[in-house]
Tab-separated table of C-alpha atoms and ligand atoms in Angstrom:
chain	number	residue	atom	x	y	z
A	1	MET	CA	18.318	-40.876	2.130
A	2	ILE	CA	14.867	-39.644	3.025
A	3	ALA	CA	13.312	-43.076	3.078
A	4	ARG	CA	16.154	-44.427	5.204
A	5	GLY	CA	15.771	-41.605	7.746
A	6	TYR	CA	12.044	-42.122	7.908
A	7	LEU	CA	12.276	-45.885	8.240
A	8	ALA	CA	14.910	-45.492	10.911
A	9	CYS	CA	12.533	-43.248	12.760
A	10	LEU	CA	9.645	-45.672	12.451
A	11	VAL	CA	11.845	-48.321	14.010
A	12	MET	CA	12.896	-45.883	16.682
A	13	VAL	CA	9.288	-44.911	17.370
A	14	ALA	CA	8.671	-48.481	18.409
A	15	ILE	CA	11.525	-48.126	20.872
A	16	SER	CA	11.032	-44.581	22.064
A	17	SER	CA	8.189	-42.138	21.691
A	18	ALA	CA	10.762	-39.325	21.805
A	19	CYS	CA	12.183	-40.229	18.384
A	20	ARG	CA	12.692	-37.275	16.077
A	21	ALA	CA	13.684	-38.232	12.561
A	22	ASP	CA	16.388	-36.347	10.723
A	23	ASP	CA	14.625	-36.332	7.367
A	24	PRO	CA	10.912	-35.976	6.697
A	25	ALA	CA	9.401	-38.508	4.345
A	26	PRO	CA	7.741	-36.826	1.361
A	27	GLY	CA	4.364	-35.478	2.396
A	28	GLN	CA	4.906	-36.376	6.045
A	29	PRO	CA	4.160	-33.853	8.786
A	30	TRP	CA	7.052	-31.875	10.209
A	31	VAL	CA	7.576	-29.475	13.067
A	32	LEU	CA	9.325	-26.112	13.395
A	33	ARG	CA	10.542	-25.351	16.896
A	34	GLY	CA	11.242	-21.830	18.135
A	35	THR	CA	9.604	-18.819	19.704
A	36	VAL	CA	6.209	-18.676	18.005
A	37	VAL	CA	4.311	-15.445	17.375
A	38	ALA	CA	0.794	-16.852	17.618
A	39	PRO	CA	-2.463	-14.845	17.392
A	40	ASP	CA	-3.031	-14.954	21.155
A	41	GLY	CA	0.519	-13.989	22.015
A	42	VAL	CA	4.088	-15.163	21.886
A	43	ILE	CA	4.894	-18.771	22.851
A	44	GLU	CA	8.462	-18.606	24.088
A	45	ASP	CA	9.383	-22.261	23.563
A	46	GLY	CA	6.828	-23.211	20.970
A	47	ALA	CA	6.362	-25.276	17.866
A	48	VAL	CA	4.353	-25.231	14.659
A	49	GLY	CA	3.201	-28.543	13.211
A	50	ILE	CA	2.935	-28.582	9.420
A	51	SER	CA	1.128	-31.169	7.361
A	52	GLY	CA	1.113	-30.821	3.590
A	53	GLN	CA	0.484	-27.168	2.763
A	54	LYS	CA	-1.227	-26.319	6.044
A	55	ILE	CA	-0.530	-25.562	9.680
A	56	GLU	CA	-1.802	-28.537	11.627
A	57	TRP	CA	-1.224	-27.344	15.173
A	58	VAL	CA	0.498	-24.628	17.182
A	59	GLY	CA	1.493	-24.830	20.819
A	60	PRO	CA	4.182	-25.158	23.434
A	61	TRP	CA	7.105	-27.372	22.484
A	62	GLU	CA	6.398	-30.020	25.082
A	63	ALA	CA	3.001	-30.659	23.476
A	64	GLN	CA	4.482	-31.652	20.119
A	65	PRO	CA	3.550	-35.125	18.912
A	66	PRO	CA	6.397	-37.639	19.067
A	67	GLY	CA	8.067	-39.145	16.030
A	68	THR	CA	7.827	-36.135	13.776
A	69	HIS	CA	10.666	-34.601	11.768
A	70	VAL	CA	11.724	-31.580	13.816
A	71	VAL	CA	13.585	-28.531	12.581
A	72	GLU	CA	15.109	-26.681	15.513
A	73	THR	CA	15.264	-23.052	14.419
A	74	GLN	CA	16.791	-21.461	17.543
A	75	GLY	CA	14.835	-18.496	16.241
A	76	THR	CA	11.452	-16.769	16.153
A	77	ILE	CA	8.634	-17.947	13.902
A	78	TYR	CA	6.251	-15.367	12.424
A	79	PRO	CA	3.482	-15.558	9.850
A	80	GLY	CA	4.949	-14.918	6.384
A	81	LEU	CA	4.797	-11.229	5.491
A	82	ILE	CA	2.172	-10.119	2.974
A	83	ASP	CA	3.173	-7.440	0.459
A	84	LEU	CA	0.074	-5.795	-1.037
A	85	HIS	CA	1.945	-3.130	-2.975
A	86	ASN	CA	4.791	-3.852	-5.305
A	87	HIS	CA	5.812	-3.550	-8.949
A	88	LEU	CA	7.764	-6.742	-9.088
A	89	THR	CA	9.676	-6.622	-12.344
A	90	TRP	CA	10.984	-3.118	-11.600
A	91	ASN	CA	13.005	-4.413	-8.667
A	92	VAL	CA	15.842	-5.513	-10.944
A	93	PHE	CA	16.728	-1.813	-11.298
A	94	PRO	CA	19.072	0.037	-8.967
A	95	ARG	CA	17.843	2.650	-6.546
A	96	TRP	CA	16.732	5.825	-8.297
A	97	ARG	CA	17.423	9.180	-6.719
A	98	ALA	CA	15.776	12.075	-8.508
A	99	GLY	CA	17.632	14.736	-6.539
A	100	ARG	CA	14.383	16.607	-6.009
A	101	LEU	CA	10.884	16.142	-4.603
A	102	PHE	CA	7.683	16.007	-6.668
A	103	PRO	CA	4.148	17.258	-5.977
A	104	ASN	CA	2.583	14.031	-7.296
A	105	ARG	CA	3.231	10.877	-9.282
A	106	TYR	CA	2.295	12.475	-12.598
A	107	GLU	CA	5.312	14.760	-12.326
A	108	TRP	CA	8.020	12.143	-11.912
A	109	GLN	CA	6.427	9.830	-14.431
A	110	GLN	CA	7.072	12.545	-17.050
A	111	PHE	CA	10.511	13.483	-15.698
A	112	PRO	CA	13.145	12.687	-18.401
A	113	PRO	CA	15.742	11.242	-15.974
A	114	TYR	CA	13.069	8.789	-14.717
A	115	LEU	CA	12.234	7.713	-18.243
A	116	LYS	CA	15.917	7.160	-18.985
A	117	ALA	CA	16.782	5.360	-15.747
A	118	LEU	CA	13.673	3.219	-15.277
A	119	ALA	CA	10.676	3.422	-17.607
A	120	ASP	CA	12.441	3.002	-20.954
A	121	PRO	CA	14.803	0.201	-19.818
A	122	GLN	CA	11.920	-1.633	-18.117
A	123	GLN	CA	9.927	-1.626	-21.336
A	124	ALA	CA	12.997	-2.689	-23.314
A	125	LEU	CA	13.630	-5.698	-21.063
A	126	VAL	CA	9.982	-6.738	-21.197
A	127	LYS	CA	10.015	-6.456	-25.000
A	128	LYS	CA	13.048	-8.729	-25.075
A	129	GLY	CA	10.940	-11.358	-23.273
A	130	LEU	CA	12.865	-11.108	-19.996
A	131	GLY	CA	9.778	-10.646	-17.785
A	132	THR	CA	9.921	-14.129	-16.250
A	133	ARG	CA	13.612	-13.695	-15.382
A	134	MET	CA	12.952	-10.236	-13.931
A	135	ALA	CA	10.170	-11.730	-11.834
A	136	ARG	CA	12.404	-14.615	-10.691
A	137	TYR	CA	15.114	-12.237	-9.534
A	138	ALA	CA	12.591	-9.959	-7.838
A	139	GLU	CA	10.872	-12.898	-6.124
A	140	VAL	CA	14.167	-13.850	-4.498
A	141	LYS	CA	14.551	-10.217	-3.445
A	142	ALA	CA	11.060	-10.272	-1.903
A	143	LEU	CA	11.757	-13.594	-0.127
A	144	ALA	CA	14.951	-12.032	1.256
A	145	GLY	CA	12.656	-9.456	2.848
A	146	GLY	CA	10.473	-12.110	4.457
A	147	ALA	CA	7.473	-11.925	2.122
A	148	THR	CA	5.509	-15.035	1.243
A	149	SER	CA	2.676	-13.342	-0.697
A	150	LEU	CA	2.800	-10.359	-3.011
A	151	ALA	CA	0.532	-8.281	-5.242
A	152	GLY	CA	1.907	-6.380	-8.216
A	153	LEU	CA	3.372	-8.670	-10.834
A	154	TYR	CA	1.822	-7.148	-13.928
A	155	ALA	CA	0.629	-9.851	-16.342
A	156	GLY	CA	1.673	-7.729	-19.341
A	157	ASP	CA	5.311	-7.950	-18.213
A	158	LEU	CA	5.300	-11.724	-18.740
A	159	PRO	CA	5.510	-13.509	-22.087
A	160	PRO	CA	2.067	-13.797	-23.744
A	161	GLY	CA	-0.083	-16.619	-22.441
A	162	THR	CA	2.053	-17.372	-19.381
A	163	ALA	CA	0.565	-15.107	-16.711
A	164	SER	CA	-2.307	-17.241	-15.467
A	165	SER	CA	-0.035	-20.221	-14.824
A	166	TYR	CA	2.900	-18.188	-13.527
A	167	HIS	CA	4.324	-19.666	-10.361
A	168	GLN	CA	7.882	-19.661	-9.061
A	169	MET	CA	8.422	-19.517	-5.294
A	170	MET	CA	5.937	-17.115	-3.706
A	171	ARG	CA	2.215	-16.476	-3.935
A	172	MET	CA	1.232	-13.831	-6.464
A	173	ILE	CA	-2.144	-13.120	-4.919
A	174	ASP	CA	-3.500	-11.056	-7.822
A	175	LEU	CA	-2.177	-13.433	-10.494
A	176	ASN	CA	-1.786	-16.990	-9.267
A	177	SER	CA	-2.124	-17.400	-5.527
A	178	GLY	CA	-2.239	-21.174	-5.440
A	179	PHE	CA	-5.475	-20.968	-3.444
A	180	TYR	CA	-7.850	-21.933	-6.230
A	181	PRO	CA	-8.019	-24.723	-8.804
A	182	PRO	CA	-6.606	-23.957	-12.285
A	183	GLY	CA	-8.907	-21.728	-14.297
A	184	VAL	CA	-10.602	-20.137	-11.276
A	185	PRO	CA	-9.853	-16.392	-11.397
A	186	GLU	CA	-8.166	-14.669	-8.481
A	187	LYS	CA	-10.349	-12.495	-6.274
A	188	VAL	CA	-7.675	-9.844	-5.698
A	189	SER	CA	-7.333	-7.247	-8.455
A	190	TYR	CA	-4.565	-4.626	-8.587
A	191	HIS	CA	-4.621	-1.354	-10.520
A	192	VAL	CA	-2.087	1.440	-10.712
A	193	PHE	CA	-4.312	3.929	-12.537
A	194	PRO	CA	-7.944	3.179	-11.619
A	195	LEU	CA	-9.058	6.541	-12.998
A	196	LEU	CA	-7.892	5.468	-16.464
A	197	MET	CA	-10.261	2.491	-16.530
A	198	ILE	CA	-12.540	2.810	-19.533
A	199	GLU	CA	-16.205	2.712	-18.566
A	200	PRO	CA	-16.947	-0.915	-19.626
A	201	VAL	CA	-14.004	-2.072	-17.493
A	202	ALA	CA	-15.121	0.093	-14.556
A	203	ALA	CA	-18.692	-1.218	-14.932
A	204	LYS	CA	-17.453	-4.818	-14.909
A	205	MET	CA	-15.330	-4.053	-11.835
A	206	ARG	CA	-18.324	-2.534	-9.985
A	207	SER	CA	-20.376	-5.575	-10.862
A	208	ASP	CA	-17.595	-8.011	-9.831
A	209	LEU	CA	-17.152	-6.214	-6.506
A	210	LYS	CA	-20.874	-6.407	-5.802
A	211	SER	CA	-21.104	-10.090	-6.730
A	212	GLY	CA	-17.904	-11.026	-4.862
A	213	GLU	CA	-16.175	-12.193	-8.041
A	214	VAL	CA	-13.543	-9.661	-6.981
A	215	ASN	CA	-13.372	-9.183	-3.219
A	216	CYS	CA	-10.296	-6.957	-3.004
A	217	LEU	CA	-9.545	-4.199	-5.503
A	218	LEU	CA	-6.222	-2.493	-4.730
A	219	VAL	CA	-5.922	0.936	-6.351
A	220	HIS	CA	-3.273	3.662	-6.273
A	221	VAL	CA	-5.013	6.844	-5.118
A	222	GLY	CA	-3.800	10.136	-3.659
A	223	GLU	CA	-0.113	9.579	-4.371
A	224	GLY	CA	1.573	12.931	-3.954
A	225	SER	CA	2.104	15.580	-1.348
A	226	PRO	CA	-0.688	15.890	1.267
A	227	VAL	CA	-1.494	19.385	-0.064
A	228	ASP	CA	-1.291	18.576	-3.777
A	229	ALA	CA	-4.587	19.489	-5.428
A	230	SER	CA	-4.623	16.744	-8.071
A	231	SER	CA	-3.761	14.059	-5.518
A	232	ILE	CA	-6.554	15.263	-3.220
A	233	MET	CA	-8.934	15.252	-6.193
A	234	GLU	CA	-8.270	11.582	-6.989
A	235	PHE	CA	-10.376	10.340	-4.077
A	236	ARG	CA	-13.339	12.390	-5.331
A	237	LEU	CA	-12.786	11.164	-8.879
A	238	LEU	CA	-12.730	7.566	-7.681
A	239	LYS	CA	-16.045	8.177	-5.953
A	240	ALA	CA	-17.485	9.884	-9.041
A	241	ARG	CA	-16.554	6.796	-11.085
A	242	GLY	CA	-18.670	4.731	-8.698
A	243	LEU	CA	-15.592	2.895	-7.444
A	244	LEU	CA	-15.694	3.898	-3.796
A	245	LEU	CA	-17.186	0.575	-2.788
A	246	PRO	CA	-16.721	-2.108	-0.148
A	247	GLY	CA	-13.886	-4.347	-1.293
A	248	VAL	CA	-11.866	-1.424	-2.660
A	249	ASN	CA	-8.610	-0.592	-0.842
A	250	ILE	CA	-6.385	2.409	-1.338
A	251	ILE	CA	-2.632	2.223	-1.895
A	252	HIS	CA	-0.638	5.339	-0.832
A	253	GLY	CA	-3.412	7.754	0.243
A	254	VAL	CA	-0.864	10.448	1.099
A	255	ALA	CA	-3.402	13.144	0.179
A	256	LEU	CA	-6.209	11.669	2.328
A	257	HIS	CA	-7.418	13.465	5.423
A	258	ALA	CA	-9.893	12.915	8.280
A	259	ALA	CA	-13.057	13.193	6.141
A	260	GLU	CA	-11.792	10.631	3.630
A	261	PHE	CA	-10.617	8.253	6.367
A	262	ALA	CA	-14.066	8.432	7.993
A	263	GLU	CA	-15.712	7.629	4.667
A	264	MET	CA	-13.295	4.761	4.059
A	265	GLN	CA	-13.926	3.293	7.492
A	266	GLY	CA	-17.670	3.396	6.877
A	267	LEU	CA	-17.243	1.356	3.702
A	268	GLY	CA	-14.570	-0.988	5.079
A	269	ILE	CA	-11.943	0.440	2.714
A	270	GLY	CA	-8.392	-0.235	3.881
A	271	LEU	CA	-5.148	1.666	3.368
A	272	VAL	CA	-1.847	0.231	2.150
A	273	TRP	CA	0.916	2.472	3.486
A	274	SER	CA	4.305	2.777	1.716
A	275	PRO	CA	6.252	5.322	3.755
A	276	ARG	CA	9.736	5.119	2.278
A	277	SER	CA	8.722	5.627	-1.343
A	278	ASN	CA	6.373	8.459	-0.343
A	279	ILE	CA	9.039	10.273	1.637
A	280	GLU	CA	11.685	9.854	-1.065
A	281	LEU	CA	9.390	11.151	-3.817
A	282	TYR	CA	7.158	13.665	-2.018
A	283	GLY	CA	8.949	14.448	1.250
A	284	SER	CA	5.916	13.286	3.203
A	285	THR	CA	3.787	10.200	3.764
A	286	ALA	CA	0.205	9.240	4.568
A	287	ASP	CA	-1.334	10.369	7.840
A	288	VAL	CA	-1.148	6.841	9.183
A	289	GLY	CA	-1.990	8.016	12.709
A	290	GLY	CA	-5.129	9.683	11.365
A	291	ALA	CA	-6.110	6.532	9.470
A	292	LEU	CA	-5.630	4.362	12.577
A	293	ALA	CA	-7.553	6.846	14.744
A	294	ALA	CA	-10.434	6.582	12.249
A	295	LYS	CA	-10.226	2.759	12.603
A	296	VAL	CA	-9.218	2.207	8.980
A	297	THR	CA	-7.443	-1.144	8.524
A	298	VAL	CA	-3.871	-0.307	7.535
A	299	ALA	CA	-1.282	-2.586	5.884
A	300	ILE	CA	2.318	-1.755	5.015
A	301	ALA	CA	4.236	-2.585	1.818
A	302	PRO	CA	7.425	-1.419	0.094
A	303	ASP	CA	6.015	-0.219	-3.288
A	304	TRP	CA	9.165	-1.096	-5.252
A	305	SER	CA	12.863	-1.026	-4.582
A	306	PRO	CA	13.901	1.911	-6.845
A	307	THR	CA	12.394	4.465	-4.419
A	308	GLY	CA	10.915	2.253	-1.668
A	309	SER	CA	12.464	-0.621	0.257
A	310	ASP	CA	14.113	-3.785	-1.030
A	311	GLY	CA	11.504	-5.819	0.812
A	312	MET	CA	9.019	-6.010	3.667
A	313	ILE	CA	11.588	-6.265	6.456
A	314	ASP	CA	13.376	-3.156	5.248
A	315	GLU	CA	10.095	-1.268	4.984
A	316	LEU	CA	9.140	-2.275	8.535
A	317	ARG	CA	12.521	-1.076	9.827
A	318	TYR	CA	12.154	2.186	7.907
A	319	ALA	CA	8.628	2.729	9.273
A	320	ALA	CA	9.687	1.949	12.844
A	321	ALA	CA	12.517	4.485	12.672
A	322	TRP	CA	10.310	7.092	10.998
A	323	SER	CA	7.554	6.639	13.586
A	324	ALA	CA	9.977	6.847	16.510
A	325	ALA	CA	11.236	10.173	15.142
A	326	GLN	CA	7.740	11.729	15.109
A	327	PRO	CA	6.658	13.975	18.023
A	328	HIS	CA	3.792	11.531	18.673
A	329	PRO	CA	4.838	8.163	17.203
A	330	PRO	CA	1.773	6.937	15.275
A	331	VAL	CA	2.689	3.237	15.189
A	332	ASP	CA	4.328	0.837	17.628
A	333	ASP	CA	6.118	-2.435	16.949
A	334	ARG	CA	3.036	-4.566	17.463
A	335	MET	CA	0.954	-2.467	15.076
A	336	LEU	CA	3.659	-2.687	12.399
A	337	PHE	CA	3.683	-6.478	12.794
A	338	ARG	CA	-0.100	-6.518	12.329
A	339	MET	CA	0.137	-4.276	9.276
A	340	ALA	CA	2.548	-6.720	7.606
A	341	THR	CA	0.551	-9.836	8.462
A	342	LEU	CA	-3.051	-9.983	9.694
A	343	ASN	CA	-4.146	-6.540	8.499
A	344	ALA	CA	-2.787	-7.214	5.013
A	345	ALA	CA	-4.572	-10.594	4.991
A	346	LYS	CA	-7.817	-8.907	6.084
A	347	ILE	CA	-7.547	-6.258	3.361
A	348	ALA	CA	-6.953	-8.997	0.767
A	349	LYS	CA	-9.884	-11.003	2.262
A	350	LEU	CA	-7.445	-13.854	2.758
A	351	ASP	CA	-7.310	-13.942	6.559
A	352	ASP	CA	-8.971	-17.360	6.496
A	353	ARG	CA	-5.935	-18.657	4.552
A	354	ILE	CA	-2.848	-16.633	5.517
A	355	GLY	CA	-1.666	-13.873	7.878
A	356	SER	CA	-1.467	-15.723	11.194
A	357	ILE	CA	-0.113	-18.912	12.683
A	358	ARG	CA	-3.206	-20.935	13.407
A	359	PRO	CA	-4.312	-24.475	12.562
A	360	GLY	CA	-6.030	-24.798	9.205
A	361	LEU	CA	-4.256	-21.857	7.585
A	362	PHE	CA	-1.587	-22.279	4.925
A	363	ALA	CA	1.883	-22.753	6.364
A	364	ASP	CA	3.381	-19.494	5.076
A	365	LEU	CA	6.025	-18.652	7.665
A	366	LEU	CA	9.027	-16.456	8.321
A	367	VAL	CA	11.775	-17.502	10.730
A	368	LEU	CA	14.178	-14.917	12.109
A	369	ASN	CA	17.434	-16.169	13.508
A	370	HIS	CA	17.172	-15.104	17.132
A	371	ARG	CA	14.923	-15.984	20.010
A	372	ALA	CA	13.762	-12.470	20.687
A	373	THR	CA	12.730	-11.135	24.075
A	374	ASP	CA	10.347	-8.780	22.256
A	375	ALA	CA	9.348	-10.586	19.085
A	376	TYR	CA	7.543	-7.567	17.595
A	377	ALA	CA	10.478	-5.204	18.104
A	378	ALA	CA	12.835	-7.861	16.728
A	379	LEU	CA	10.843	-8.093	13.496
A	380	ASP	CA	10.643	-4.341	13.055
A	381	HIS	CA	14.378	-3.904	13.575
A	382	ALA	CA	15.560	-6.945	11.612
A	383	THR	CA	17.589	-6.891	8.412
A	384	ALA	CA	17.606	-9.342	5.514
A	385	SER	CA	20.630	-11.100	7.026
A	386	ASP	CA	18.460	-12.104	10.042
A	387	VAL	CA	16.083	-14.155	7.872
A	388	GLY	CA	16.695	-17.800	8.724
A	389	MET	CA	13.956	-19.386	6.658
A	390	VAL	CA	10.896	-18.591	4.569
A	391	VAL	CA	8.229	-21.276	4.176
A	392	VAL	CA	5.495	-21.067	1.534
A	393	SER	CA	2.648	-23.577	1.485
A	394	GLY	CA	4.433	-25.846	3.931
A	395	LYS	CA	7.744	-25.906	2.038
A	396	ALA	CA	10.941	-24.065	2.891
A	397	VAL	CA	11.898	-22.020	-0.173
A	398	TYR	CA	14.571	-19.643	1.116
A	399	GLY	CA	16.908	-19.076	4.043
A	400	ASP	CA	20.182	-20.008	5.647
A	401	GLY	CA	21.685	-23.141	4.124
A	402	ALA	CA	22.119	-24.928	7.444
A	403	LEU	CA	18.467	-24.432	8.372
A	404	VAL	CA	16.710	-24.942	5.043
A	405	SER	CA	18.651	-28.111	4.326
A	406	LYS	CA	17.256	-29.532	7.564
A	407	ALA	CA	13.743	-28.694	6.442
A	408	ARG	CA	14.175	-30.054	2.895
A	409	PRO	CA	17.284	-32.223	2.858
A	410	SER	CA	16.722	-33.675	-0.598
A	411	THR	CA	16.187	-30.311	-2.301
A	412	ALA	CA	18.904	-28.805	-4.492
A	413	TRP	CA	19.587	-25.432	-2.891
A	414	THR	CA	21.127	-22.531	-4.804
A	415	SER	CA	23.402	-20.037	-3.024
A	416	VAL	CA	22.618	-16.347	-3.483
A	417	THR	CA	24.359	-13.269	-2.124
A	418	VAL	CA	22.067	-11.083	-0.027
A	419	GLY	CA	23.933	-8.044	1.251
A	420	SER	CA	26.890	-9.442	3.154
A	421	SER	CA	25.198	-12.830	3.720
A	422	THR	CA	24.962	-15.980	1.672
A	423	LYS	CA	21.471	-17.441	1.595
A	424	SER	CA	19.935	-20.450	-0.116
A	425	VAL	CA	16.930	-20.598	-2.395
A	426	ALA	CA	15.001	-23.503	-3.887
A	427	LEU	CA	14.617	-22.468	-7.504
A	428	PRO	CA	11.861	-24.339	-9.316
A	429	SER	CA	12.550	-25.829	-12.736
A	430	ARG	CA	9.442	-24.113	-14.136
A	431	PRO	CA	8.724	-21.734	-15.730
A	432	LEU	CA	12.503	-21.266	-16.204
A	433	ASP	CA	14.664	-24.357	-16.437
A	434	GLU	CA	17.927	-22.527	-15.870
A	435	ASP	CA	20.335	-21.895	-13.034
A	436	TRP	CA	20.661	-18.672	-11.062
A	437	ALA	CA	23.900	-17.678	-12.801
A	438	HIS	CA	22.139	-17.813	-16.155
A	439	THR	CA	19.201	-15.743	-14.884
A	440	THR	CA	21.444	-13.052	-13.395
A	441	SER	CA	23.915	-12.915	-16.295
A	442	SER	CA	21.039	-12.547	-18.803
A	443	LEU	CA	19.614	-9.695	-16.763
A	444	GLU	CA	23.016	-8.059	-16.271
A	445	ALA	CA	23.713	-8.093	-20.019
A	446	ALA	CA	20.281	-6.684	-20.897
A	447	LEU	CA	20.503	-3.983	-18.246
A	448	GLU	CA	23.997	-3.011	-19.334
A	449	ALA	CA	22.749	-2.653	-22.897
A	450	GLU	CA	20.211	-0.152	-21.538
A	451	GLY	CA	22.869	1.836	-19.709
A	452	THR	CA	22.038	0.564	-16.257
A	453	ARG	CA	22.861	-2.379	-14.000
A	454	LEU	CA	21.305	-5.125	-11.899
A	455	SER	CA	20.273	-4.060	-8.412
A	456	PRO	CA	21.677	-6.167	-5.567
A	457	LEU	CA	19.185	-8.390	-3.719
A	458	SER	CA	19.616	-6.305	-0.596
A	459	GLY	CA	21.353	-3.179	0.589
A	460	GLY	CA	22.067	-1.464	-2.705
A	461	PRO	CA	23.666	1.975	-2.652
B	501	ZN	ZN1	2.829	1.556	-6.603
């Protein structure tokens, strides 16, 4: 089928330079047509040329080379969204509502209803060896939210010996990004409790940050109410441990204020903002306006779905609505777009590989289904049903069946229910050689045994 389409096109090329094949030959360049959100601005009728894993060219549609397999999206093409703060395996659990606010993370992590609803069942599922299935389900959930890269799949949640080679559909940038040859360690490191690092580990981390062995350390710091004493103290404790260094980036930072933002800016320390989870747990979120005024690089990410958003798109929509409701809205649509793409890539020191649509970068792309008049506002007000296609490393992996089957006609696509929509995903045969029904039924049974249930991929109660 593919070969025939390609040969037909070659014949047609001889006849007409306007030939556009229906099927791409394996490894052959292809083109996505739509409104393109490029670094220098929006190209209304644009196209992105993809060759192998990379973006080959970007420009107006009329400049596209003839004879290439074209996928007409009728939509808007963005860089794939980069999620720097998640806890992937926990996203199989339904939304958790504590019915109260907490002063800081230490409080809810000791709260018996939290242990019963989330912590104990999560450990039980991991002990049963379900980590790879949990990650598969949660990857599809993240793709449904437009993410192509993510940090926060904890290696200890996966079966022993499998973490370093873990790969399903997305990039796990702190585990196996796909950017380096096998055996080369990732340069992004992710820690939930940096203050619990024993000294030899902290010393190694300081040394790795100085040598560049690690060039992005993501740490949870200052997660609590802005006036909570222990959350405020965490920044000072991080500094006292010698870990306030270039290359370090702070997740949450709700308890950070002008002095800390100034210090962070001086060291090039970025902030990863997770408004929904903060507001649900603490009733307040980071002073993102203060961080931006201090010229701190700010990214946005959903934390996890039990108290944050199902995915990046939902977190962007939440942040846009929250900002608009503030007396002086701290972020606009364009800034939110930057936070989810280029700023996140800069924080992860990966902006030479991902985060924008430019030639030479990896073709990690998100297509929304409409040609937007304001592409930034459209992204920040989209829902998971608007996602037409997600491309990782030059390959469509998720989206609407009609669109993804044009991009990869010979791929076996699996239907999944995302909210009220049906989407398609290209499930790999490794590390799990099983169909989606088997993955979900295994998870459902294990969750039921723990007194809970599987969260929907989008729009849970
Ligand atoms: Zn977190």
